[in-house]
Amino acid sequence: KQEVTQIPAALSVPEGENLVLNCSFTDSAIYNLQWFRQDPGKGLTSLLLIQSSQREQTSGRLNASLDKSSGRSTLYIAASQPGDSATYLCAVGRANFGNEKLTFGTGTRLTIIP
Amino acid sequence: DAGVIQSPRHEVTEMGQEVTLRCKPISGHNSLFWYRQTMMRGLELLIYFNNNVPIDDSGMPEDRFSAKMPNASFSTLKIQPSEPRDSAVYFCASSWTSGRAVTGELFFGEGSRLTVL
């Protein structure tokens, strides 16, 4: 059974700093990996999707990497801003099932200090 | 596009009452998911539809839960009778599927927060 872990559960950093969020998974037979952002009382917003054949994806100040063999993904946020404060979740799609069998991590709650 | 639309946003009900949650997926998407989020268990997939057909309902907790998708633009999740342990945020998500596996990004609604007293 796939298990997805995100450590730390919470992180506070000063505005302007670069930061890395971590996601690890136990079964490397994945279809894809997605990073989501969740604001309090809101739904999830997809940030980046990495297919299993890819190593990384970039969108603006965000860069996500994937290392299937070690079961790890990182989300790099450059030049952090207070608006980046949210909970970030990673989700792993099972091979041959894609998004049908997503396993979510419990998230990292990020606070950017002005 | 308006995104995935869910209603109601908040529902407070008493134990034993029927609860119906509604979802309108993004136009053109052919896959629809119902998730439940709690502090203890995180996000859990309840059921998944593809082209209006339920594909996997193994996550539905028990017979008190049922879901329907009568057409491509509407789905319901019903709980009857409701219990306090059903209190959670219920999310609907949609995506585009090409072939067997769901390949596109998931787009989530803002959720329906259910409280069962």
Coordinates of N, CA and C in Angstrom, one line a residue:
Chain A
K1 N 0.8 -1.2 0.0 CA 0.0 0.0 0.0 C 0.9 1.2 0.0
Q2 N 0.5 2.2 -0.9 CA 1.3 3.4 -1.0 C 1.2 4.3 0.2
E3 N 2.2 4.8 0.7 CA 2.2 5.7 1.8 C 3.0 7.0 1.4
V4 N 2.4 8.1 1.7 CA 3.0 9.4 1.3 C 3.2 10.2 2.5
T5 N 4.4 10.7 2.7 CA 4.8 11.4 3.9 C 5.3 12.7 3.6
Q6 N 4.9 13.7 4.3 CA 5.4 15.1 4.1 C 6.0 15.6 5.5
I7 N 7.2 15.9 5.5 CA 7.9 16.4 6.7 C 8.7 17.7 6.3
P8 N 8.5 18.8 7.1 CA 7.8 18.8 8.4 C 6.3 19.1 8.1
A9 N 5.6 18.9 9.2 CA 4.1 19.2 9.1 C 3.9 20.7 9.0
A10 N 4.8 21.5 9.6 CA 4.6 23.0 9.5 C 6.0 23.6 9.4
L11 N 6.0 24.8 8.7 CA 7.3 25.4 8.4 C 7.0 26.9 8.4
S12 N 7.9 27.7 9.1 CA 7.8 29.2 9.0 C 9.1 29.7 8.6
V13 N 9.0 30.6 7.6 CA 10.3 31.2 7.1 C 10.0 32.7 6.8
P14 N 11.1 33.5 6.9 CA 10.9 34.9 6.6 C 10.7 35.2 5.1
E15 N 10.0 36.2 4.8 CA 9.7 36.6 3.4 C 11.0 36.8 2.7
G16 N 11.0 36.3 1.4 CA 12.2 36.5 0.6 C 13.1 35.3 0.5
E17 N 13.0 34.4 1.5 CA 13.8 33.3 1.5 C 13.3 32.2 0.5
N18 N 14.3 31.4 0.0 CA 14.0 30.3 -0.8 C 13.7 29.1 0.1
L19 N 12.8 28.2 -0.3 CA 12.5 27.1 0.6 C 12.2 25.8 -0.2
V20 N 12.3 24.7 0.5 CA 12.1 23.4 -0.1 C 11.1 22.6 0.8
L21 N 10.1 22.1 0.1 CA 9.1 21.2 0.8 C 9.4 19.8 0.3
N22 N 9.3 18.8 1.2 CA 9.6 17.5 0.9 C 8.4 16.5 0.9
C23 N 8.5 15.6 0.0 CA 7.4 14.5 -0.1 C 8.1 13.2 -0.4
S24 N 7.8 12.2 0.4 CA 8.4 10.9 0.1 C 7.3 9.8 0.0
F25 N 7.5 8.8 -0.8 CA 6.5 7.8 -1.0 C 7.2 6.4 -1.0
T26 N 6.4 5.4 -0.7 CA 7.0 4.1 -0.4 C 7.0 3.2 -1.6
D27 N 6.1 3.4 -2.6 CA 6.1 2.5 -3.7 C 6.5 3.4 -5.0
S28 N 7.5 2.9 -5.6 CA 8.1 3.7 -6.7 C 7.3 3.5 -8.0
A29 N 6.4 2.6 -8.0 CA 5.5 2.3 -9.3 C 4.4 3.3 -9.3
I30 N 4.8 4.6 -9.7 CA 3.8 5.6 -9.7 C 3.5 6.0 -11.2
Y31 N 2.3 6.6 -11.4 CA 1.9 7.2 -12.7 C 2.4 8.6 -12.8
N32 N 2.1 9.4 -11.7 CA 2.5 10.8 -11.7 C 2.5 11.3 -10.3
L33 N 3.0 12.5 -10.1 CA 3.0 13.1 -8.8 C 2.5 14.5 -8.9
Q34 N 1.6 15.0 -8.1 CA 1.1 16.3 -8.2 C 1.3 17.1 -6.9
W35 N 1.6 18.3 -7.0 CA 1.7 19.2 -5.8 C 0.4 20.1 -5.9
F36 N -0.2 20.2 -4.7 CA -1.4 21.0 -4.6 C -1.1 22.1 -3.5
R37 N -1.9 23.1 -3.6 CA -1.9 24.2 -2.5 C -3.4 24.2 -2.0
Q38 N -3.5 24.3 -0.7 CA -4.8 24.5 -0.1 C -4.8 25.7 0.9
D39 N -5.6 26.6 0.6 CA -5.8 27.8 1.5 C -6.9 27.4 2.5
P40 N -6.9 28.0 3.7 CA -7.9 27.7 4.8 C -9.3 27.8 4.3
G41 N -10.1 26.8 4.5 CA -11.5 26.8 4.1 C -11.7 26.7 2.6
K42 N -10.7 26.4 1.8 CA -10.8 26.4 0.4 C -10.5 25.0 -0.1
G43 N -10.7 24.8 -1.4 CA -10.3 23.5 -2.1 C -8.9 23.5 -2.4
L44 N -8.5 22.4 -3.1 CA -7.1 22.3 -3.5 C -6.9 22.9 -4.9
T45 N -5.8 23.5 -5.1 CA -5.4 24.1 -6.3 C -4.1 23.4 -6.8
S46 N -4.2 22.8 -8.0 CA -3.1 22.1 -8.6 C -2.0 23.1 -9.0
L47 N -0.8 22.8 -8.5 CA 0.4 23.7 -8.8 C 1.2 23.1 -9.9
L48 N 1.6 21.9 -9.7 CA 2.5 21.2 -10.7 C 2.2 19.7 -10.8
L49 N 2.3 19.2 -12.0 CA 2.1 17.8 -12.2 C 3.3 17.2 -12.9
I50 N 3.9 16.2 -12.3 CA 5.1 15.6 -12.9 C 4.7 14.2 -13.3
Q51 N 4.8 13.8 -14.6 CA 4.6 12.5 -15.1 C 5.8 11.6 -14.6
S52 N 5.5 10.3 -14.5 CA 6.6 9.4 -14.0 C 7.8 9.4 -14.8
S53 N 7.7 9.8 -16.1 CA 8.9 9.8 -17.0 C 9.7 11.1 -16.9
Q54 N 9.1 12.1 -16.1 CA 9.8 13.4 -16.1 C 10.6 13.5 -14.8
R55 N 11.5 14.4 -14.8 CA 12.4 14.6 -13.6 C 11.9 15.9 -12.8
E56 N 11.4 16.9 -13.6 CA 11.0 18.1 -12.9 C 10.0 18.9 -13.8
Q57 N 9.3 19.8 -13.1 CA 8.4 20.7 -13.7 C 8.6 22.1 -13.1
T58 N 8.4 23.1 -13.9 CA 8.6 24.5 -13.3 C 7.4 25.3 -13.7
S59 N 7.0 26.2 -12.8 CA 6.0 27.2 -13.1 C 6.3 28.4 -12.2
G60 N 6.7 29.4 -12.9 CA 7.0 30.7 -12.2 C 8.1 30.5 -11.1
R61 N 7.8 30.8 -9.9 CA 8.8 30.7 -8.8 C 8.8 29.2 -8.2
L62 N 8.0 28.4 -8.8 CA 7.9 27.0 -8.3 C 8.6 26.0 -9.2
N63 N 9.3 25.1 -8.5 CA 10.0 24.0 -9.3 C 9.8 22.7 -8.5
A64 N 9.3 21.7 -9.1 CA 9.1 20.4 -8.5 C 10.0 19.4 -9.1
S65 N 10.6 18.6 -8.3 CA 11.5 17.5 -8.9 C 10.9 16.2 -8.4
L66 N 11.3 15.2 -9.2 CA 10.8 13.8 -8.9 C 12.0 12.8 -9.0
D67 N 12.2 12.0 -8.0 CA 13.2 11.0 -8.1 C 12.5 9.7 -7.7
K68 N 12.0 9.0 -8.7 CA 11.2 7.8 -8.4 C 12.0 6.7 -7.7
S69 N 13.3 6.5 -8.0 CA 14.1 5.4 -7.5 C 14.2 5.6 -6.0
S70 N 14.3 6.8 -5.5 CA 14.5 7.1 -4.1 C 13.1 7.4 -3.4
G71 N 12.1 7.5 -4.2 CA 10.7 7.7 -3.7 C 10.6 9.1 -3.1
R72 N 11.1 10.1 -3.8 CA 11.1 11.5 -3.2 C 10.8 12.5 -4.3
S73 N 10.1 13.5 -3.8 CA 9.8 14.7 -4.6 C 10.1 15.9 -3.7
T74 N 10.5 17.0 -4.3 CA 10.6 18.3 -3.6 C 9.9 19.4 -4.4
L75 N 9.4 20.3 -3.6 CA 8.8 21.5 -4.2 C 9.7 22.7 -3.7
Y76 N 10.3 23.4 -4.7 CA 11.2 24.5 -4.4 C 10.4 25.8 -4.6
I77 N 10.4 26.6 -3.7 CA 9.7 28.0 -3.8 C 10.8 29.0 -3.7
A78 N 10.9 29.8 -4.7 CA 12.0 30.9 -4.8 C 11.4 32.2 -4.3
A79 N 12.2 32.9 -3.6 CA 11.8 34.3 -3.2 C 10.4 34.3 -2.6
S80 N 10.2 33.6 -1.5 CA 8.9 33.4 -0.9 C 8.2 34.8 -0.5
Q81 N 6.9 34.7 -0.6 CA 6.1 35.9 -0.4 C 5.0 35.5 0.6
P82 N 4.5 36.5 1.4 CA 3.4 36.2 2.3 C 2.2 35.5 1.7
G83 N 1.9 35.8 0.4 CA 0.8 35.1 -0.3 C 1.1 33.6 -0.5
D84 N 2.3 33.2 -0.3 CA 2.6 31.7 -0.4 C 2.1 30.9 0.8
S85 N 1.8 31.6 1.8 CA 1.3 30.9 3.0 C 0.1 30.1 2.7
A86 N 0.2 28.8 3.0 CA -0.9 27.9 2.7 C -0.4 26.5 3.1
T87 N -1.3 25.5 3.0 CA -0.9 24.1 3.2 C -0.6 23.5 1.8
Y88 N 0.6 22.8 1.7 CA 1.0 22.2 0.4 C 0.9 20.7 0.6
L89 N 0.2 20.1 -0.4 CA 0.0 18.7 -0.3 C 0.6 18.1 -1.6
C90 N 1.3 16.9 -1.4 CA 1.7 16.2 -2.6 C 0.7 14.9 -2.7
A91 N 0.5 14.5 -3.9 CA -0.3 13.3 -4.2 C 0.3 12.5 -5.3
V92 N 0.3 11.2 -5.0 CA 1.0 10.2 -5.9 C -0.1 9.4 -6.6
G93 N 0.0 9.3 -7.9 CA -0.9 8.5 -8.7 C -0.3 7.1 -8.9
R94 N -1.1 6.1 -8.7 CA -0.6 4.7 -8.9 C -0.5 4.4 -10.3
A95 N 0.6 3.6 -10.6 CA 0.9 3.2 -12.0 C -0.3 2.4 -12.5
N96 N -0.7 2.7 -13.8 CA -1.8 2.1 -14.5 C -3.1 2.6 -14.0
F97 N -3.2 3.4 -13.0 CA -4.4 3.9 -12.6 C -4.5 5.5 -12.6
G98 N -3.3 6.1 -12.8 CA -3.3 7.5 -12.9 C -3.9 8.2 -11.7
N99 N -4.7 9.2 -12.0 CA -5.3 10.0 -10.9 C -6.4 9.2 -10.3
E100 N -6.8 8.1 -10.8 CA -7.9 7.3 -10.2 C -7.5 6.9 -8.8
K101 N -6.3 6.6 -8.6 CA -5.9 6.1 -7.3 C -4.8 7.0 -6.7
L102 N -5.2 8.2 -6.5 CA -4.3 9.2 -5.9 C -4.1 8.9 -4.4
T103 N -2.9 8.9 -3.9 CA -2.7 8.9 -2.4 C -2.1 10.2 -2.0
F104 N -2.7 10.9 -1.1 CA -2.3 12.2 -0.6 C -1.4 12.1 0.6
G105 N -0.5 13.0 0.7 CA 0.2 13.2 1.9 C -0.6 14.1 2.9
T106 N -0.2 14.3 4.1 CA -1.0 15.0 5.0 C -0.6 16.5 5.0
G107 N 0.3 16.9 4.2 CA 0.6 18.3 3.9 C 1.6 18.9 4.8
T108 N 2.2 20.0 4.3 CA 3.1 20.9 5.1 C 2.4 22.3 5.1
R109 N 2.2 22.8 6.4 CA 1.6 24.1 6.5 C 2.7 25.1 6.5
L110 N 2.7 26.0 5.5 CA 3.8 26.9 5.3 C 3.3 28.3 5.7
T111 N 4.1 29.0 6.5 CA 3.8 30.4 6.9 C 5.0 31.2 6.5
I112 N 4.7 32.3 5.7 CA 5.8 33.2 5.3 C 5.6 34.4 6.2
I113 N 6.7 34.8 6.9 CA 6.6 35.9 7.9 C 7.1 37.2 7.2
P114 N 6.2 38.2 7.2 CA 6.5 39.4 6.5 C 7.7 40.1 7.1
Chain B
D1 N -13.9 29.8 -17.3 CA -14.7 28.7 -16.7 C -14.9 28.9 -15.2
A2 N -16.0 28.5 -14.7 CA -16.3 28.8 -13.3 C -15.6 27.8 -12.4
G3 N -15.0 26.8 -12.9 CA -14.4 25.8 -12.1 C -15.5 24.8 -11.6
V4 N -15.0 23.9 -10.7 CA -15.9 22.9 -10.1 C -16.8 23.6 -9.0
I5 N -18.1 23.4 -9.1 CA -19.0 24.1 -8.2 C -19.7 23.1 -7.3
Q6 N -19.6 23.4 -6.0 CA -20.2 22.5 -5.0 C -21.2 23.3 -4.2
S7 N -22.2 22.6 -3.8 CA -23.2 23.1 -2.9 C -23.8 22.0 -2.0
P8 N -24.2 22.4 -0.8 CA -24.0 23.7 -0.1 C -22.5 23.8 0.3
R9 N -22.1 25.0 0.7 CA -20.7 25.2 1.2 C -20.7 24.7 2.6
H10 N -21.8 24.9 3.4 CA -21.8 24.5 4.8 C -23.2 23.8 5.0
E11 N -23.1 22.8 5.8 CA -24.4 22.1 6.1 C -24.2 21.6 7.6
V12 N -25.2 22.0 8.4 CA -25.3 21.5 9.8 C -26.6 20.7 9.9
T13 N -26.5 19.5 10.3 CA -27.7 18.7 10.4 C -27.7 17.8 11.7
E14 N -28.8 17.2 12.0 CA -28.8 16.4 13.2 C -28.7 14.9 12.7
M15 N -28.1 14.2 13.6 CA -27.9 12.7 13.4 C -29.2 12.1 12.9
G16 N -29.1 11.3 11.9 CA -30.2 10.5 11.4 C -30.9 11.2 10.2
Q17 N -30.5 12.5 9.9 CA -31.1 13.2 8.8 C -30.4 12.8 7.5
E18 N -31.1 13.0 6.4 CA -30.5 12.8 5.1 C -29.7 14.0 4.6
V19 N -28.5 13.8 4.1 CA -27.7 14.9 3.6 C -27.4 14.6 2.1
T20 N -27.6 15.7 1.3 CA -27.3 15.6 -0.2 C -26.3 16.7 -0.5
L21 N -25.2 16.3 -1.0 CA -24.2 17.2 -1.5 C -24.2 17.2 -3.0
R22 N -23.9 18.4 -3.6 CA -24.0 18.5 -5.1 C -22.8 19.0 -5.7
C23 N -22.5 18.6 -6.9 CA -21.3 19.0 -7.6 C -21.6 19.2 -9.1
K24 N -21.1 20.3 -9.6 CA -21.1 20.5 -11.1 C -19.6 20.5 -11.5
P25 N -19.2 19.6 -12.3 CA -17.8 19.5 -12.8 C -17.5 20.6 -13.8
I26 N -16.3 20.7 -14.2 CA -15.9 21.7 -15.2 C -16.4 21.1 -16.6
S27 N -16.9 22.0 -17.4 CA -17.5 21.6 -18.6 C -16.4 20.9 -19.5
G28 N -16.7 19.8 -20.1 CA -15.7 19.1 -20.9 C -14.9 18.0 -20.2
H29 N -14.9 18.1 -18.9 CA -14.2 17.0 -18.1 C -15.1 15.8 -18.1
N30 N -14.4 14.6 -18.2 CA -15.2 13.4 -18.2 C -15.0 12.5 -17.0
S31 N -14.2 12.9 -16.0 CA -13.9 12.2 -14.8 C -14.3 13.0 -13.6
L32 N -15.0 12.4 -12.6 CA -15.4 13.1 -11.5 C -15.1 12.3 -10.2
F33 N -14.6 13.0 -9.2 CA -14.2 12.3 -8.0 C -14.9 13.0 -6.8
W34 N -15.2 12.1 -5.8 CA -15.7 12.6 -4.5 C -14.6 12.2 -3.5
Y35 N -14.1 13.2 -2.7 CA -13.1 13.0 -1.7 C -13.7 13.5 -0.3
R36 N -13.2 13.0 0.7 CA -13.5 13.4 2.1 C -12.2 13.8 2.8
Q37 N -12.3 14.9 3.5 CA -11.1 15.4 4.2 C -11.4 15.6 5.7
T38 N -10.6 14.9 6.5 CA -10.7 15.1 8.0 C -9.3 15.3 8.5
M39 N -9.2 15.8 9.7 CA -7.9 16.0 10.4 C -7.2 14.7 10.6
M40 N -8.0 13.7 11.0 CA -7.4 12.4 11.4 C -6.9 11.6 10.2
R41 N -7.7 11.6 9.1 CA -7.4 10.7 8.0 C -6.9 11.4 6.7
G42 N -6.9 12.8 6.7 CA -6.5 13.5 5.5 C -7.5 13.3 4.4
L43 N -7.1 13.3 3.2 CA -7.9 13.2 2.0 C -8.1 11.8 1.6
E44 N -9.4 11.4 1.5 CA -9.7 10.0 1.1 C -10.6 10.0 -0.1
L45 N -10.3 9.2 -1.1 CA -11.2 9.1 -2.2 C -12.4 8.2 -1.9
L46 N -13.5 8.7 -2.1 CA -14.8 7.9 -1.9 C -15.2 7.2 -3.1
I47 N -15.3 7.9 -4.2 CA -15.8 7.3 -5.4 C -15.4 8.0 -6.6
Y48 N -15.3 7.4 -7.8 CA -14.7 7.9 -9.0 C -15.7 7.5 -10.1
F49 N -16.1 8.5 -10.9 CA -16.9 8.3 -12.1 C -16.1 8.6 -13.4
N50 N -16.3 7.9 -14.4 CA -15.7 8.2 -15.7 C -16.9 8.1 -16.7
N51 N -17.0 9.2 -17.5 CA -18.2 9.2 -18.4 C -19.5 8.8 -17.8
N52 N -19.7 9.4 -16.6 CA -20.9 9.2 -15.8 C -21.1 7.9 -15.2
V53 N -20.2 7.0 -15.4 CA -20.3 5.6 -14.8 C -19.4 5.5 -13.6
P54 N -19.9 4.9 -12.5 CA -19.1 4.7 -11.3 C -18.1 3.6 -11.6
I55 N -16.8 4.0 -11.5 CA -15.7 3.0 -11.8 C -15.2 2.3 -10.5
D56 N -15.1 3.1 -9.5 CA -14.5 2.6 -8.2 C -15.2 3.2 -7.0
D57 N -15.9 2.4 -6.3 CA -16.6 3.0 -5.1 C -16.1 2.3 -3.8
S58 N -14.9 1.8 -3.9 CA -14.3 1.0 -2.8 C -14.1 1.9 -1.6
G59 N -14.0 3.2 -1.8 CA -13.7 4.1 -0.7 C -15.0 4.6 0.0
M60 N -16.1 4.2 -0.5 CA -17.4 4.6 0.2 C -17.4 3.9 1.5
P61 N -17.6 4.6 2.6 CA -17.5 4.0 3.9 C -18.4 2.9 4.2
E62 N -19.7 3.0 3.8 CA -20.7 2.0 4.1 C -21.9 2.3 3.3
D63 N -22.9 1.5 3.5 CA -24.1 1.6 2.7 C -24.9 2.9 2.9
R64 N -24.6 3.6 3.9 CA -25.3 4.9 4.2 C -24.9 5.9 3.1
F65 N -23.8 5.7 2.5 CA -23.3 6.6 1.4 C -23.7 6.1 0.1
S66 N -24.1 7.0 -0.8 CA -24.4 6.7 -2.2 C -24.1 7.9 -3.0
A67 N -23.7 7.6 -4.3 CA -23.4 8.7 -5.2 C -24.0 8.4 -6.5
K68 N -24.4 9.5 -7.2 CA -24.9 9.3 -8.6 C -24.4 10.4 -9.5
M69 N -24.4 10.1 -10.8 CA -24.0 11.1 -11.8 C -24.9 10.9 -13.0
P70 N -26.1 11.5 -12.9 CA -27.1 11.3 -13.9 C -26.7 11.8 -15.3
N71 N -25.8 12.8 -15.3 CA -25.4 13.4 -16.6 C -24.0 14.0 -16.4
A72 N -23.4 14.4 -17.5 CA -22.0 14.9 -17.4 C -21.8 16.2 -16.6
S73 N -22.9 16.8 -16.3 CA -22.7 18.1 -15.6 C -23.2 18.1 -14.2
F74 N -23.5 17.0 -13.6 CA -24.1 17.0 -12.3 C -23.8 15.7 -11.5
S75 N -23.5 15.8 -10.3 CA -23.3 14.6 -9.4 C -23.8 14.9 -8.0
T76 N -24.3 13.9 -7.3 CA -24.7 14.0 -5.9 C -24.0 13.0 -5.1
L77 N -23.8 13.3 -3.8 CA -23.3 12.4 -2.8 C -24.3 12.5 -1.7
K78 N -24.9 11.3 -1.4 CA -26.0 11.3 -0.4 C -25.6 10.5 0.8
I79 N -25.9 10.9 2.0 CA -25.6 10.2 3.2 C -27.0 10.1 3.9
Q80 N -27.4 8.8 4.1 CA -28.7 8.6 4.8 C -28.6 7.2 5.5
P81 N -28.8 7.2 6.8 CA -28.9 8.4 7.7 C -27.5 8.9 8.1
S82 N -27.4 10.2 8.4 CA -26.1 10.8 8.7 C -25.8 10.5 10.2
E83 N -24.5 10.4 10.5 CA -24.0 10.2 11.8 C -22.9 11.2 12.2
P84 N -22.6 11.5 13.4 CA -21.6 12.5 13.8 C -20.3 12.2 13.2
R85 N -19.9 11.0 13.0 CA -18.6 10.6 12.5 C -18.5 10.9 11.0
D86 N -19.6 11.3 10.4 CA -19.5 11.7 9.0 C -19.1 13.2 8.8
S87 N -19.0 13.9 9.9 CA -18.6 15.3 9.9 C -17.2 15.4 9.2
A88 N -17.1 16.2 8.2 CA -15.9 16.3 7.4 C -16.1 17.4 6.3
V89 N -15.1 17.6 5.6 CA -15.2 18.5 4.4 C -15.2 17.5 3.2
Y90 N -16.3 17.6 2.4 CA -16.4 16.7 1.2 C -16.1 17.6 0.0
F91 N -15.1 17.0 -0.8 CA -14.7 17.7 -2.0 C -15.1 16.9 -3.2
C92 N -15.4 17.7 -4.3 CA -15.6 17.1 -5.6 C -14.5 17.6 -6.5
A93 N -14.0 16.8 -7.3 CA -12.9 17.1 -8.3 C -13.3 16.6 -9.6
S94 N -12.8 17.2 -10.7 CA -13.0 16.7 -12.0 C -11.7 16.8 -12.8
S95 N -11.7 16.0 -13.9 CA -10.4 15.9 -14.7 C -10.8 15.4 -16.1
W96 N -9.8 15.5 -17.0 CA -10.0 14.9 -18.3 C -9.3 13.6 -18.4
T97 N -9.9 12.6 -18.8 CA -9.3 11.3 -19.0 C -9.2 10.9 -20.5
S98 N -8.0 10.5 -20.8 CA -7.7 10.0 -22.2 C -7.3 8.5 -22.0
G99 N -8.2 7.7 -22.4 CA -7.9 6.2 -22.3 C -8.2 5.7 -20.9
R100 N -7.5 4.7 -20.5 CA -7.8 4.0 -19.3 C -7.5 4.8 -18.0
A101 N -6.3 5.5 -18.0 CA -5.9 6.2 -16.8 C -6.3 7.6 -16.9
V102 N -6.5 8.2 -15.8 CA -6.8 9.6 -15.7 C -5.5 10.4 -15.8
T103 N -5.4 11.2 -16.9 CA -4.1 11.8 -17.2 C -3.9 13.3 -16.8
G104 N -5.1 14.0 -16.7 CA -4.9 15.4 -16.5 C -4.9 15.8 -15.1
E105 N -4.7 17.1 -14.9 CA -4.7 17.6 -13.5 C -6.1 17.5 -12.9
L106 N -6.1 17.3 -11.6 CA -7.4 17.4 -10.9 C -7.7 18.8 -10.5
F107 N -9.0 19.2 -10.8 CA -9.5 20.5 -10.3 C -10.5 20.3 -9.3
F108 N -10.3 20.9 -8.1 CA -11.2 20.7 -7.0 C -12.1 21.8 -6.8
G109 N -13.3 21.5 -6.3 CA -14.2 22.5 -5.8 C -13.8 23.0 -4.4
E110 N -14.5 24.0 -3.9 CA -14.2 24.5 -2.6 C -14.7 23.7 -1.4
G111 N -15.4 22.7 -1.7 CA -15.8 21.8 -0.7 C -17.1 22.1 0.0
S112 N -17.7 21.1 0.6 CA -18.9 21.2 1.4 C -18.5 20.8 2.8
R113 N -18.6 21.7 3.8 CA -18.3 21.4 5.2 C -19.5 20.8 5.9
L114 N -19.5 19.6 6.2 CA -20.7 18.9 6.9 C -20.4 18.8 8.4
T115 N -21.4 19.2 9.1 CA -21.4 19.0 10.6 C -22.6 18.2 11.0
V116 N -22.4 17.0 11.6 CA -23.6 16.3 12.0 C -23.6 16.3 13.5
L117 N -24.7 16.8 14.1 CA -24.7 16.9 15.5 C -25.4 15.7 16.2

